Amino acid sequence: MSIAVDDEDIQAFLVESYDNLDRIEQDILALEAASIDQGTLTRLYRSLHTIKGNCGFLPFPKVEAIAHAGESLLGRLRDNSLEITPQVTALLLQTADELRQLLREIEATGQEAETDYSTLIKMLEAVQDGSSSQAADDLLDLKLTTSLEENFEGFQLKLNPSEESEIATSTIRVNVELLDQVMALVEELVLARNQVVSFSDALDNSAFTGVCQRLDLITSDLQEGIMRTRMQPMSTIFQRFPRVVRDLAIAHQKQVQIWIEGAETELDRSLIEHIKDPLTHLIRNCIDHGIEPPDVRVAQGKPPEGQLSIRAFHEQGKVNLEIRDDGKGIDPERLKQRSQQLGILSSAQAEALSDLEAFNLMFLPGFSTAEHVTNLSGRGVGMDVVQSNLERVNGTIEVRSQVNFGTTFRIKIPLTLAIVSALLISSGDERFAIAQTNIQELVRLEGQQIAQIETLYDVPVYRLRETLLPLVYLNSVLQLTDTVAASEVVYLMVIQADEYQFGVVVDAIDDVQEIVVKPLEKQLKDLAVYAGATILGDGQIALILDAVGLARQSGVIAQFQKHLSAPAIAAEDLDKQLILLIEGPQASRMGIPMLTAERLETFSFSNVERVGNQELVRYRDRILPLIDLHRAFGSSVPEREDLSVVVVALSEGSSVGIVVDRVLDIVEDSLSFNGAATRPGIDFCANIQAQVTEMLDIHAIVEIVNPHLLRQAG
């Protein structure tokens, strides 16, 4: 399968081809002046070969055919089986002229002209075979200008050498090293800008402030412009994968169809070089280990042709890459067994691993599930290199797989490593920076909100809306001075890393600033919590936190997920969850799972309105129906000045407020069935904290009081 051609691909082809043609004409004239020169011949051959090779991915067969014929003639000159003569030189120049004319047609219309170039190709073939010397002489005598159309059927010359291509004159080719040097200067300019702006903040001088603002704007525009020159589409590496897949499929006697999406997604050229080999290795693994032979697939009810998809897209300031196959998948139990055979883990350690942790075993050095070494795999070298290469550019990789349904590798890498927008924070007496792309939101806790931080499975957690957020105390992970305990305000950074969210507790949130990322020296490179260092505007050095490394170093995510998903948890622990305990009618003790409770609210009775028999209250941007438990259980409703309300979701986008007498506590306990329901509106009875607790059936309660609300929710 070939990648769809767009205008940018054609433009890039034309720019490079015009450049090559200019060199080709100069080298042909140099050959005529100096006879055979191997260096010039090699350069001339390479230029023509590049034009031909680029046509392999574009629908320009005439350009490819002419370039191929000219390349063959040059090959005869290179091996000294043909002499350079005025006739040969004239024919090569004519070849360059016709190629240029074809390029101009493509530039104007997007496609090749209908002109027949078979006569030119036959002449090139005849001259290299040495069978048409007289024809070559005639070609030279006619000087290739006035009577080509009369002597060679199908030839048309509309060619004016003085005319310049718009594409050729509007673009220039710049050495990559020069771009890197300019980028380095921009990085230093950004550092100087940050320092000047910090001086401006300390001085009360409006004129100086105006100059600083202008400097800030110009620096930002310059930085953005330079960054654009370094960006390249993923198609520069994607275009080679169809051939790789074809060859590997043939070698393994498999049928594989490749799908490519997002080839236009752009990435810094320096990062493209780093991910080229990891992507190739993952594709090899998908074909070697994942996709089954046709007969096996048919026996499993699958089509004989395996599907391999490669997708690239931008998300949250990063480039996301997905390599997915529909093969046999990866069995986590097989990985655990193999880790024991290789002596990597003990039996107890392997048994305690979750599936996600088992998948990560693939990235250990020397780990392989292959029983036999092939020319593609089995040596245990590759997947660890894939991970290390990605981590070198602050990238991450994760595996999702299901037996018999396939495997997906997900890679996330930053758009660039040079200059990033970062949040500056403080913990203890130190300042740090963290890339804004990792931060989902910032949360400030004070007063009673701080008291809502609980401990679940030995992990501090905070319920942020409907999400239970494990917390990492930065001063604890980095072994800094603990000032959070005595603080009246707690700041949380909600971080997204490895598909998980967690909160990082810091002392203070300072500012947002564009920073220049400087790599750490070799003595510090093994510290996974740091992604680099930067110089702040006041001249101080700040370490840049690595979100993924921070999650791994703290162990909070792994521990939290292990308790939530590991099969080794005891049955009584598996059902443990947070339960809201309330006091209901007749002072009965009742419970509601916190997973179903959106929020706890208090409303003044004066704000309650009645429509028919339904009580309503304005809640945020909606109208919230109220259900009083006294009415649901047939008892008289007491007079209240304030209402304690548990907001419960009936369905997506629909909620109801349960009015309770009093909120008793939020506890963590097992929700095992200890007794049947005693009355309508109760789901079952549970033994919570050694007391009988009636667990509410919210839908049944709503059905009793106002079933119309359920029909609306449905």
XYZ file of C-alpha atoms in Angstrom:
714
model
C 0.000 0.000 0.000
C 1.375 3.390 -0.948
C 0.860 6.551 1.043
C -1.616 9.011 -0.459
C 0.117 11.835 -2.289
C -0.714 15.386 -1.280
C 0.440 18.806 -2.498
C 3.206 19.006 0.109
C 4.709 15.721 -1.101
C 4.679 16.936 -4.705
C 6.193 20.272 -3.740
C 9.000 18.590 -1.797
C 9.655 16.305 -4.788
C 9.819 19.253 -7.193
C 12.163 21.281 -4.967
C 14.635 18.416 -4.664
C 14.351 17.435 -8.337
C 14.973 20.983 -9.604
C 18.011 21.154 -7.340
C 19.297 17.838 -8.663
C 18.731 18.903 -12.277
C 20.825 22.031 -11.755
C 23.699 19.876 -10.506
C 23.167 17.363 -13.326
C 23.579 20.030 -16.030
C 26.714 21.419 -14.377
C 28.243 17.944 -14.059
C 27.439 17.059 -17.692
C 29.227 20.184 -18.893
C 32.143 19.397 -16.561
C 32.402 15.901 -18.070
C 32.472 17.344 -21.565
C 35.319 19.665 -20.581
C 37.414 17.151 -18.612
C 36.478 13.846 -20.249
C 35.946 10.931 -17.864
C 36.114 11.944 -14.207
C 34.935 9.292 -11.741
C 34.013 11.775 -9.013
C 31.830 13.829 -11.346
C 30.293 10.681 -12.830
C 29.445 9.329 -9.388
C 27.809 12.606 -8.351
C 25.909 12.785 -11.663
C 24.724 9.178 -11.301
C 23.597 9.786 -7.700
C 21.582 12.878 -8.650
C 19.718 11.080 -11.428
C 19.201 8.035 -9.203
C 17.625 10.280 -6.523
C 15.098 11.640 -9.016
C 14.221 8.110 -10.078
C 14.019 6.845 -6.512
C 11.694 9.633 -5.393
C 9.277 8.683 -8.178
C 8.815 5.300 -6.498
C 6.396 6.953 -4.060
C 4.732 9.318 -6.563
C 2.585 8.735 -9.693
C 5.179 10.028 -12.177
C 6.135 7.011 -14.350
C 7.467 9.117 -17.273
C 9.956 10.948 -15.041
C 10.990 7.606 -13.558
C 11.432 5.952 -16.980
C 13.547 8.795 -18.428
C 15.684 8.987 -15.284
C 16.174 5.217 -15.349
C 17.302 5.246 -18.983
C 19.723 8.112 -18.298
C 21.007 6.322 -15.187
C 21.721 3.188 -17.255
C 23.724 5.247 -19.763
C 25.751 6.772 -16.924
C 26.357 3.287 -15.585
C 28.072 2.353 -18.871
C 30.229 5.456 -18.571
C 31.171 4.610 -14.968
C 32.400 1.110 -15.820
C 34.381 2.458 -18.798
C 32.402 0.416 -21.329
C 31.354 3.622 -23.098
C 33.304 6.753 -23.938
C 32.135 10.278 -23.344
C 31.585 11.939 -26.727
C 29.877 15.153 -27.886
C 26.960 12.982 -28.992
C 26.623 11.391 -25.531
C 26.919 14.776 -23.848
C 24.225 16.227 -26.103
C 21.890 13.327 -25.360
C 22.421 13.683 -21.597
C 21.688 17.414 -21.788
C 18.555 16.687 -23.796
C 17.521 14.217 -21.072
C 17.943 16.931 -18.434
C 15.918 19.384 -20.559
C 13.032 16.961 -20.993
C 13.021 16.132 -17.282
C 12.877 19.836 -16.457
C 9.970 20.299 -18.854
C 8.122 17.414 -17.221
C 8.687 18.924 -13.786
C 7.223 22.222 -14.961
C 4.136 20.426 -16.231
C 3.776 18.723 -12.851
C 4.230 22.056 -11.070
C 1.530 23.674 -13.215
C -1.058 20.878 -13.336
C -0.111 18.388 -10.619
C 0.393 15.620 -13.169
C 2.653 14.607 -16.042
C 2.156 15.872 -19.596
C 0.665 13.555 -22.233
C 3.799 13.851 -24.406
C 5.302 10.558 -25.634
C 8.940 10.250 -24.547
C 9.499 6.735 -25.872
C 11.789 7.979 -28.688
C 14.146 9.681 -26.223
C 14.253 6.542 -24.082
C 15.006 4.403 -27.166
C 17.828 6.783 -28.117
C 19.341 6.513 -24.634
C 19.145 2.733 -24.803
C 20.589 2.655 -28.346
C 23.563 4.878 -27.468
C 24.481 2.844 -24.380
C 24.316 -0.337 -26.476
C 26.576 1.253 -29.085
C 24.087 0.394 -31.868
C 23.074 3.862 -33.069
C 26.155 6.015 -33.513
C 24.835 7.495 -36.766
C 21.589 8.509 -35.072
C 23.583 10.167 -32.324
C 25.598 12.076 -34.921
C 22.384 13.234 -36.584
C 21.056 14.302 -33.190
C 24.135 16.439 -32.601
C 24.037 17.987 -36.090
C 20.449 19.083 -35.623
C 21.556 20.838 -32.371
C 18.450 19.564 -30.556
C 16.595 22.855 -30.966
C 14.688 23.428 -34.192
C 13.794 20.127 -35.824
C 13.407 17.554 -33.020
C 9.698 17.365 -33.732
C 10.358 16.604 -37.449
C 12.989 13.886 -36.855
C 11.615 12.152 -33.704
C 7.877 11.518 -33.607
C 6.286 12.587 -30.339
C 9.068 14.995 -29.232
C 7.917 18.499 -28.210
C 10.319 21.250 -27.102
C 8.457 24.360 -25.325
C 11.542 25.021 -23.395
C 12.990 28.430 -22.423
C 16.103 27.963 -20.254
C 15.784 31.511 -18.939
C 12.438 30.804 -17.296
C 12.636 30.005 -13.573
C 10.303 27.714 -11.644
C 8.273 29.450 -8.959
C 8.918 26.577 -6.553
C 12.634 26.590 -7.299
C 12.931 30.330 -6.663
C 10.692 30.363 -3.555
C 12.621 27.714 -1.615
C 16.220 27.189 -0.592
C 18.027 24.161 0.798
C 19.759 24.758 4.114
C 22.307 22.527 5.786
C 20.869 20.868 8.891
C 23.948 21.771 10.930
C 23.300 25.452 10.204
C 19.723 25.085 11.458
C 21.009 23.417 14.621
C 23.423 26.309 15.188
C 20.627 28.853 14.743
C 18.445 26.854 17.124
C 21.215 26.876 19.731
C 21.437 30.670 19.427
C 17.671 30.972 19.856
C 17.901 28.875 23.012
C 20.462 31.295 24.425
C 18.252 34.214 23.365
C 15.317 32.691 25.262
C 17.481 32.420 28.387
C 18.573 36.065 28.017
C 14.949 37.114 27.419
C 13.838 35.375 30.623
C 16.542 37.169 32.616
C 15.690 40.580 31.151
C 11.974 40.057 31.862
C 12.783 39.135 35.472
C 14.699 42.432 35.807
C 11.693 44.267 34.382
C 9.448 42.784 37.068
C 11.801 44.104 39.762
C 12.061 47.627 38.301
C 9.293 50.196 38.185
C 10.127 51.632 34.778
C 7.368 51.740 32.168
C 9.760 52.431 29.260
C 11.960 49.470 30.171
C 8.869 47.293 30.622
C 7.696 48.211 27.122
C 11.070 47.278 25.629
C 10.983 43.951 27.493
C 7.516 43.190 26.185
C 8.699 43.894 22.647
C 11.750 41.678 23.171
C 9.504 38.944 24.540
C 7.230 39.094 21.481
C 10.080 39.084 18.952
C 11.856 36.214 20.721
C 8.671 34.135 20.779
C 8.025 34.746 17.068
C 11.630 33.927 16.178
C 11.526 30.769 18.270
C 8.291 29.636 16.618
C 9.697 30.294 13.144
C 12.881 28.333 13.796
C 10.890 25.469 15.275
C 8.774 25.283 12.107
C 11.898 24.915 9.967
C 12.910 21.873 12.035
C 9.572 20.108 11.790
C 9.200 17.225 9.353
C 6.187 15.038 8.547
C 6.142 11.457 9.782
C 5.859 10.390 6.143
C 9.663 10.684 5.925
C 9.879 7.414 7.869
C 6.401 6.000 7.237
C 7.035 5.751 3.497
C 9.569 2.969 3.976
C 7.281 0.734 6.032
C 5.131 -0.716 3.200
C 8.286 -2.185 1.659
C 9.526 -3.443 5.032
C 6.186 -5.117 5.739
C 6.065 -6.692 2.291
C 9.542 -8.201 2.574
C 8.986 -9.485 6.116
C 5.623 -11.004 5.224
C 7.170 -12.866 2.285
C 10.084 -14.059 4.434
C 7.675 -15.476 7.032
C 5.155 -16.787 4.492
C 2.427 -14.559 5.891
C -0.103 -12.206 4.365
C -0.077 -8.727 5.876
C -1.873 -5.555 4.879
C -0.533 -2.290 6.266
C -2.626 0.790 6.997
C -0.982 4.153 7.620
C -2.768 7.130 9.135
C -1.430 10.525 10.127
C 1.635 10.577 7.855
C 1.299 14.372 7.737
C 1.825 14.653 11.523
C 4.933 16.771 12.117
C 7.761 16.185 14.558
C 11.161 17.741 15.229
C 13.648 16.192 12.788
C 16.044 15.267 15.588
C 13.316 13.177 17.223
C 12.373 11.511 13.946
C 15.878 10.085 13.736
C 15.562 8.676 17.255
C 12.251 6.886 16.697
C 12.992 5.428 13.246
C 14.713 2.289 14.536
C 12.280 1.638 17.443
C 9.303 1.800 15.063
C 10.976 -0.571 12.610
C 11.707 -3.049 15.387
C 8.117 -2.958 16.658
C 6.824 -3.628 13.143
C 9.197 -6.584 12.859
C 7.893 -7.929 16.169
C 4.272 -7.600 15.077
C 4.938 -9.667 11.964
C 7.317 -12.170 13.555
C 5.508 -12.770 16.870
C 2.024 -11.348 16.397
C 0.338 -12.031 13.059
C -0.302 -15.721 12.434
C 0.229 -17.657 9.160
C -2.823 -17.675 6.837
C -3.874 -21.279 7.612
C -3.770 -20.642 11.364
C -5.820 -17.451 10.998
C -8.455 -19.193 8.886
C -8.719 -22.005 11.447
C -9.377 -19.365 14.120
C -12.109 -17.729 12.081
C -9.959 -14.790 11.002
C -9.328 -13.601 7.435
C -6.073 -15.025 6.019
C -4.592 -11.558 5.635
C -3.356 -9.970 8.858
C -3.899 -6.280 9.533
C -1.091 -3.989 10.694
C -1.927 -0.326 11.311
C 0.370 2.593 12.075
C -1.201 5.793 13.329
C 0.285 9.153 14.318
C -1.544 12.100 15.851
C -1.034 15.111 18.102
C -2.509 15.097 21.596
C -1.766 17.245 24.646
C 1.354 18.727 23.103
C 2.842 15.342 22.267
C 3.048 13.076 19.246
C 1.228 9.798 19.796
C 2.134 6.730 17.757
C 0.131 3.500 17.693
C 1.337 0.270 16.112
C -1.475 -2.272 16.173
C -1.872 -5.804 14.818
C -4.782 -8.233 14.897
C -2.598 -11.243 15.618
C -2.471 -13.803 18.404
C -1.811 -11.249 21.145
C 0.467 -11.594 24.155
C -0.344 -13.932 27.020
C 0.742 -12.278 30.300
C 0.940 -15.697 31.974
C 3.418 -16.814 29.320
C 5.545 -13.763 30.087
C 5.482 -14.563 33.793
C 6.528 -18.175 33.146
C 9.324 -17.061 30.854
C 10.598 -14.578 33.438
C 10.952 -17.445 35.907
C 12.727 -19.645 33.343
C 15.224 -16.862 32.701
C 15.732 -16.313 36.432
C 14.451 -12.743 36.317
C 11.656 -13.242 38.859
C 10.804 -15.730 41.540
C 7.540 -17.645 41.468
C 6.016 -15.403 44.147
C 7.124 -12.220 42.373
C 5.710 -13.392 39.053
C 2.405 -14.377 40.642
C 2.013 -10.913 42.189
C 2.393 -9.096 38.853
C -0.596 -7.493 37.175
C -1.081 -7.947 33.433
C 0.253 -4.466 32.721
C 3.369 -5.152 34.792
C 3.821 -8.477 33.008
C 3.759 -6.739 29.627
C 6.588 -4.486 30.794
C 8.805 -7.570 31.254
C 9.342 -7.480 27.487
C 11.481 -4.388 27.881
C 13.997 -6.029 30.212
C 17.482 -6.683 28.711
C 17.834 -10.266 27.536
C 14.128 -11.075 27.771
C 12.623 -13.057 24.885
C 9.740 -15.505 24.532
C 11.122 -17.033 21.330
C 12.132 -20.678 21.713
C 14.438 -20.508 18.705
C 16.687 -17.757 17.410
C 15.790 -16.518 13.918
C 17.326 -13.922 11.675
C 14.733 -11.480 13.018
C 14.318 -12.244 16.711
C 14.951 -14.518 19.651
C 18.202 -13.114 20.991
C 16.568 -10.940 23.646
C 18.011 -7.810 22.097
C 15.658 -5.199 20.768
C 12.712 -4.353 23.009
C 14.984 -3.032 25.747
C 16.746 -0.916 23.121
C 13.357 0.326 21.918
C 12.490 1.550 25.402
C 15.920 3.062 26.095
C 15.896 4.942 22.758
C 12.477 6.376 23.522
C 13.389 7.332 27.079
C 16.417 9.140 25.684
C 14.015 11.614 24.065
C 11.617 11.700 27.042
C 9.263 9.281 25.327
C 7.204 6.459 26.795
C 5.915 3.142 25.480
C 3.170 0.926 26.796
C 1.612 -2.327 25.669
C -2.026 -3.361 25.490
C -2.814 -6.875 24.335
C -5.571 -9.445 24.338
C -4.996 -13.083 23.480
C -6.282 -13.954 19.972
C -7.298 -10.347 19.300
C -3.972 -8.557 18.820
C -1.507 -6.166 20.375
C -1.161 -2.389 20.455
C 2.050 -0.501 21.187
C 1.447 3.112 22.216
C 4.303 5.598 22.079
C 4.241 9.182 23.327
C 7.034 11.616 22.571
C 7.327 15.405 22.936
C 7.108 17.580 19.829
C 10.550 18.969 20.546
C 13.235 18.716 23.185
C 14.735 22.175 22.821
C 12.326 24.755 24.272
C 9.183 23.856 26.213
C 6.518 25.709 28.160
C 6.876 24.714 31.807
C 5.271 25.360 35.172
C 7.669 26.518 37.875
C 6.963 25.079 41.332
C 8.585 25.027 44.775
C 9.033 22.221 47.255
C 11.068 22.599 50.419
C 13.665 25.228 49.597
C 14.081 24.107 45.968
C 12.497 25.208 42.688
C 11.594 22.812 39.900
C 10.057 22.926 36.445
C 7.637 20.484 34.828
C 6.390 20.530 31.233
C 2.876 21.918 30.945
C 1.890 19.132 28.563
C 1.967 16.709 31.512
C -0.350 18.817 33.695
C -4.105 18.270 33.467
C -5.129 20.880 36.031
C -4.082 22.692 39.214
C -6.016 22.321 42.457
C -5.811 24.446 45.616
C -6.980 22.834 48.867
C -7.555 24.633 52.125
C -9.438 24.191 55.375
C -11.821 21.238 55.364
C -10.698 20.251 51.858
C -7.291 19.235 53.233
C -9.049 16.990 55.761
C -10.642 15.119 52.821
C -7.265 13.602 51.912
C -7.615 9.953 52.937
C -5.503 6.800 52.881
C -6.493 3.852 50.708
C -4.267 0.757 50.488
C -1.530 2.722 52.266
C -1.713 5.349 49.508
C -2.887 8.931 50.173
C -5.830 9.736 47.906
C -8.093 12.682 47.194
C -11.505 12.425 45.546
C -11.432 14.969 42.740
C -14.978 15.126 41.415
C -15.635 11.506 40.324
C -11.997 10.389 40.256
C -10.060 8.845 43.107
C -6.656 10.499 42.763
C -3.557 8.887 44.330
C -1.197 11.527 45.729
C 2.582 11.895 45.563
C 4.246 14.277 48.017
C 7.148 15.766 46.091
C 9.162 16.581 49.208
C 8.902 12.930 50.286
C 9.962 11.461 46.934
C 12.921 13.853 46.617
C 13.722 13.729 50.358
C 13.350 17.467 50.844
C 12.309 19.516 53.876
C 8.689 18.736 54.798
C 6.717 21.974 54.951
C 3.364 20.679 53.672
C 2.261 19.229 57.025
C 2.272 22.655 58.687
C 0.748 24.481 55.732
C -2.810 25.782 55.699
C -2.944 25.508 51.899
C -2.099 22.471 49.774
C -1.381 22.715 46.047
C -2.006 19.743 43.767
C -0.749 19.288 40.223
C -2.929 16.699 38.469
C -0.496 14.794 36.267
C -1.203 12.449 33.361
C 1.470 9.763 32.924
C 1.330 6.285 31.404
C -2.462 6.490 31.029
C -2.822 7.140 34.762
C -3.651 10.272 36.689
C -2.088 11.189 39.998
C -1.690 14.314 42.066
C 1.659 15.823 43.014
C 1.585 17.816 46.252
C 3.917 20.845 46.201
C 4.534 23.803 48.493
C 3.905 26.559 45.948
C 3.048 27.132 42.308
C 5.097 30.027 40.978
C 4.786 30.835 37.296
C 4.613 29.581 33.721
C 7.725 30.151 31.651
C 9.285 28.971 28.416
C 12.475 27.168 29.357
C 15.453 25.796 27.498
C 15.985 22.111 28.241
C 19.598 21.280 28.975
C 20.581 17.589 29.219
C 21.918 16.265 32.501
C 25.531 15.199 32.797
C 26.286 11.481 32.785
C 26.540 11.413 36.596
C 22.838 12.368 36.874
C 21.337 10.658 33.828
C 20.277 7.604 35.829
C 18.006 9.707 38.059
C 14.636 8.850 36.526
C 12.744 11.681 38.249
C 14.587 14.360 36.256
C 14.256 15.083 32.529
C 16.964 17.759 32.392
C 17.822 21.163 33.805
C 17.256 24.783 32.892
C 18.443 28.263 33.801
C 15.681 30.489 35.152
C 15.277 34.199 34.569
C 16.962 35.063 37.882
C 20.007 33.003 36.934
C 19.195 30.069 39.199
C 19.356 26.497 37.929
C 16.191 24.418 38.233
C 15.845 20.702 37.627
C 13.077 19.608 35.244
C 10.819 16.896 36.668
C 9.979 13.840 34.596
C 6.311 12.989 35.150
C 6.651 9.300 34.255
C 9.837 8.922 36.274
C 8.177 10.624 39.240
C 5.288 8.163 39.118
C 7.643 5.204 38.955
C 9.993 6.506 41.641
C 7.180 7.079 44.118
C 5.672 3.650 43.490
C 2.238 5.081 44.239
C 0.716 4.324 40.845
C 2.031 0.755 40.789
C 0.879 0.084 44.333
C -2.533 1.633 43.783
C -3.177 -0.223 40.524
C -1.873 -3.468 41.986
C -4.404 -3.346 44.798
C -7.204 -2.462 42.431
C -6.501 -5.171 39.832
C -4.198 -7.886 41.204
C -5.868 -11.328 41.425
C -3.891 -12.158 44.544
C -6.020 -9.832 46.717
C -8.084 -11.679 49.288
C -11.796 -11.933 48.565
C -12.712 -9.675 51.493
C -10.270 -7.022 50.253
C -11.411 -7.226 46.634
C -14.865 -5.847 47.510
C -13.570 -3.030 49.676
C -14.726 0.375 48.614
C -15.581 3.785 50.017
C -19.053 3.916 51.552
C -20.988 7.014 52.590
C -22.786 6.348 55.879
C -25.930 8.385 56.543
C -28.697 8.584 59.110
C -32.085 7.863 57.604
C -35.695 7.742 58.862
C -36.204 6.415 62.399
C -32.466 7.001 63.019
C -31.647 4.000 60.808
C -28.073 3.505 59.621
C -27.853 3.505 55.828
C -25.086 3.394 53.235
C -24.454 4.609 49.686
C -21.367 3.494 47.657
C -19.222 6.546 46.976
C -18.800 5.387 43.376
C -22.415 6.385 42.770
C -22.325 9.621 44.792
C -21.312 12.707 42.826
C -21.129 15.233 45.659
C -22.351 16.163 49.121
C -24.219 19.476 49.174
C -26.092 21.629 51.683
C -29.052 23.715 50.486
C -31.177 26.232 52.357
C -34.804 25.129 52.505
C -35.785 28.606 51.303
C -34.170 27.794 47.918
C -36.351 24.727 47.377
C -39.159 25.116 44.841
C -42.105 22.825 44.203
C -43.538 21.889 40.815
C -46.558 19.659 41.316
C -45.496 17.109 43.919
C -41.785 17.326 43.016
C -39.324 19.418 44.995
C -36.574 21.060 42.967
C -33.482 23.154 43.638
C -31.210 25.116 41.313
C -27.876 23.279 41.270
C -24.993 24.698 39.200
C -26.325 24.971 35.647
C -29.256 22.586 36.038
C -32.420 21.853 38.000
C -31.901 19.082 40.567
C -34.938 16.984 41.669
C -34.953 16.185 45.402
C -36.036 12.865 46.945
C -36.533 12.859 50.718
C -35.854 9.480 52.302
C -38.697 10.066 54.785
C -41.162 10.264 51.904
C -39.629 7.183 50.284
C -40.001 5.081 53.448
C -43.473 6.345 54.385
C -42.641 8.450 57.419
C -43.488 12.084 58.123
C -41.020 14.625 56.745
C -39.451 16.724 59.522
C -39.150 20.483 59.302
C -35.627 21.591 58.330
C -33.904 24.901 57.720
C -31.022 23.309 55.788
C -31.017 20.190 53.672
C -28.150 17.665 53.588
C -28.213 16.305 50.047
C -26.298 13.457 48.416
C -26.153 14.094 44.657
C -26.442 10.713 42.907
C -26.182 9.999 39.190
C -29.166 8.200 37.657
C -27.598 8.032 34.213
C -25.131 10.034 32.150
C -26.164 13.681 32.422
C -29.066 12.973 34.840
C -28.852 13.228 38.636
C -31.105 13.307 41.662
C -30.557 14.731 45.146
C -31.193 12.347 48.059
C -32.172 14.331 51.171
C -30.796 12.686 54.338
C -31.050 13.537 58.003
C -27.323 13.492 58.663
C -24.051 12.408 57.067
C -22.268 10.110 59.528
C -18.957 9.160 57.917
C -17.093 7.943 54.851
C -15.504 4.549 55.493
C -13.651 1.899 53.527
C -15.113 -1.562 53.983
C -16.198 -4.699 52.198
C -19.634 -4.615 50.578
C -20.454 -8.280 51.043
C -24.045 -9.510 51.246
C -24.928 -10.136 54.898
C -28.705 -10.091 54.814
C -31.713 -9.674 52.571
C -33.499 -6.360 52.102
C -35.895 -5.555 54.930
C -38.173 -3.164 52.989
C -38.637 -1.575 49.545
C -35.861 0.859 48.627
C -33.147 -1.263 50.287
C -30.793 -3.334 48.146
C -29.371 -5.542 50.915
C -27.993 -5.375 54.438
C -24.253 -5.273 55.069
C -22.113 -5.510 58.180
C -20.089 -2.298 58.123
C -17.843 -1.473 61.048
C -19.564 -4.210 63.042
C -22.974 -2.572 62.594
C -25.904 -3.586 60.430
C -26.204 -1.095 57.592
C -28.999 -0.892 55.023
C -27.550 -0.252 51.559
C -29.857 2.000 49.561
C -31.238 1.025 46.141
C -31.389 4.520 44.589
C -33.399 3.487 41.526
C -35.968 1.724 43.696
C -36.273 4.800 45.929
C -36.840 7.067 42.922
C -39.377 4.563 41.564
C -41.307 4.823 44.837
C -41.353 8.633 45.015
C -41.419 9.747 41.344
C -40.942 7.056 38.633
C -41.246 9.761 35.977
C -37.661 10.809 36.823
C -36.360 7.377 35.774
C -38.167 7.559 32.439
C -36.580 10.969 31.841
C -33.136 9.586 32.744
C -33.591 6.647 30.414
